[in-house]
Amino acid sequence: MLLKFKQPVVIVTITLFSLLSVQAQKAFDLSSVNYTNMNNNQLQLLFQEASSNGYNYDDILKAAEAQGLSEEEITKLESRFNLANTRASKNSNVPDQESRLRDTNYDDLNKEKTEGSKTKSDIFGLDVFKGNSLLTFQSNLNIPTPVGYILGSGDKLFIDVYGQSEAYYQIEISPEGTIILENFGPIHLSGLTVKNATKRIENRLSKVYLGIKGDKKNTFVNVSVGKSRTIKVNIVGEVDVPGSYTLSAFNTVYNALYIAGGITENATLRDIKVYRNNKLISKVDIYKYLTEGDASADVALENNDLILVKPYTNRVTLKGAVKTKGRFELLKNESLQDLLNYASGFNEEAYTKTIKVKRVSDGEHIVADINKDQFEIFTPKSGDVFQVDKVLDRYKNRVIVNGAVYRPGVYAITQGLGIKDLLAKTEGLKQDALLTSANIIRTNEDLSTSSISFNLGDVLSGKDQDILLQKEDVVTILSKNEIKQDDYVEVAGAVNQPGVYTYSKGMKVSDLILKAKGFSKNASETRIEI
């Protein structure tokens, strides 16, 4: 317990420094310095005084050795100087007191946290406590004291009185749950929040500091937790490193699961239970946190709490055209629609009218189709595998134009769209376009294809009727530069499909007639001009 007013602090510090300055002048005769009874701050001041006289750290140790100190004493002195220097650096802004930053190594873990596998699991939410991502639940003790934090034995408090009157206290709550301030007597704080504890301390201090109360308050009190007490928490079941852990009382369920290395692949993420004094106080559903941001079940832990992680009971697999694929754990009354919600829904390529399911039944696999109107009433069973297919790779209103046009590519078909209108959309023919022949590849109802050759120049001039296009037609406009005289042959006249065809060595006239789908009805088979 410390009570220091502003002016006395200066006086005490100067007196102590003056005393140590005298000792520092004799520091090189270490046999006369009883350093074992000096606190760490005194050792630090001693070192500073020696430094001001031109001596360094090694000089002090050599002087100690020259005075006949044993090797063990030298080692002890060296260790204490190192410790004093470290603490002095941390506490430079709070003389004779501990730093108000909480030590991040405060948690005395009995077991080392195991590193999680760097391979991401396909189980939704499993990696959240493994430390494999930027999301981490590692303890951070240098945060404002949580609003709901309950004070208890072992908590170290900083009490600041400021304003018209100034004072500072640093005190630890006793095993009986009280603090004892000089001239104020014991104050029971165990079981109170920091806010309520502040009110109780204010009531007691107002007997001396009259400015704390009244209409014209000019003195104020601030209470903060400098170092929280330690608690023992038992973590059992499907965690990587089950056991008993000594933690800061600032830790929550999520922190504890992280410290235990995360949960195993067989663990439930939907029904983690926390017991206190043999009573269930919280049921943790990690999915609520991951999908809704609801961390209300992440309660602060207390001494002897038990965290129980049981195996999962109902896990299914979701594949295909969804935003989050993988294995998901479902509760008893959850539906296929709930599963889709956890997966963030369908992606842009999904066929949403039907989902396929594969299920094990009576020792064999069965498959079923689940229609859209059944999503909310279909109850998945553990082991089910759901498949969301993609839409078909075809279009309702697409035509494609290739070749000697300025803008080849995909165009939307509208009612009555013909060759003339399509070429207008492409901004016209290139100068090298072959006008004597063009081709359309058409997809039939049975998905077979047929080829339609036509005289492009006659269609554009109006001599031949415009050809109406159908969905999935592929129109090819040939280029003169692409056709070589010895590579192509052209057939025109009374054949079923006049046009330009690829020439192959040894080709006969009869072969070309076959490529053109034979003679038309009015053809003269006895007269062919080449």
XYZ file of N, CA and C in Angstrom, residues 397-400 411-425 465-473 475:
87
model
N -30.331 -16.339 -75.839
C -30.472 -15.311 -76.881
C -29.125 -14.878 -77.441
N -28.261 -15.860 -77.730
C -26.916 -15.515 -78.183
C -26.690 -15.958 -79.624
N -26.043 -15.080 -80.397
C -25.476 -15.463 -81.694
C -24.021 -15.022 -81.694
N -23.210 -15.709 -82.496
C -21.777 -15.424 -82.543
C -21.399 -15.149 -83.991
N -23.384 -11.513 -79.731
C -24.441 -10.507 -79.822
C -25.767 -11.106 -79.381
N -26.620 -10.231 -78.837
C -27.948 -10.666 -78.414
C -28.853 -10.775 -79.627
N -29.612 -11.862 -79.667
C -30.551 -12.056 -80.755
C -31.912 -11.494 -80.345
N -32.494 -10.777 -81.243
C -33.840 -10.248 -81.038
C -34.750 -10.801 -82.124
N -36.040 -10.665 -81.910
C -36.996 -11.211 -82.868
C -36.822 -10.540 -84.237
N -36.679 -11.380 -85.263
C -36.535 -10.866 -86.621
C -35.127 -10.484 -87.003
N -34.128 -10.806 -86.173
C -32.744 -10.456 -86.483
C -32.233 -11.306 -87.636
N -31.725 -10.629 -88.684
C -31.171 -11.325 -89.833
C -29.712 -10.994 -90.020
N -29.150 -11.485 -91.137
C -27.742 -11.288 -91.427
C -27.418 -9.800 -91.569
N -28.302 -9.039 -92.250
C -28.037 -7.606 -92.453
C -27.942 -6.859 -91.119
N -28.913 -7.091 -90.255
C -28.909 -6.393 -88.960
C -27.721 -6.812 -88.095
N -27.367 -8.090 -88.158
C -26.234 -8.563 -87.359
C -24.945 -7.897 -87.800
N -24.727 -7.824 -89.120
C -23.495 -7.209 -89.619
C -23.463 -5.716 -89.321
N -24.649 -5.091 -89.254
C -24.694 -3.672 -88.867
C -24.207 -3.495 -87.429
N -24.537 -4.443 -86.551
C -24.068 -4.380 -85.158
C -22.549 -4.518 -85.066
N -33.071 -13.555 -100.318
C -33.794 -13.196 -99.101
C -32.852 -13.251 -97.883
N -33.045 -12.294 -96.961
C -32.248 -12.275 -95.728
C -32.510 -13.547 -94.922
N -31.507 -14.007 -94.248
C -31.620 -15.239 -93.446
C -31.868 -14.852 -91.988
N -33.001 -15.304 -91.430
C -33.288 -15.037 -90.019
C -32.444 -15.948 -89.146
N -31.885 -15.364 -88.085
C -30.979 -16.104 -87.213
C -31.725 -16.708 -86.027
N -31.152 -17.776 -85.496
C -31.695 -18.445 -84.311
C -30.626 -18.431 -83.212
N -31.076 -18.666 -81.956
C -30.119 -18.662 -80.838
C -29.034 -19.703 -81.060
N -27.831 -19.347 -80.685
C -26.623 -20.181 -80.782
C -26.101 -20.339 -82.204
N -26.655 -19.570 -83.175
C -26.075 -19.581 -84.518
C -24.662 -19.008 -84.474
N -22.049 -17.429 -87.099
C -21.907 -16.907 -88.458
C -20.428 -16.642 -88.726
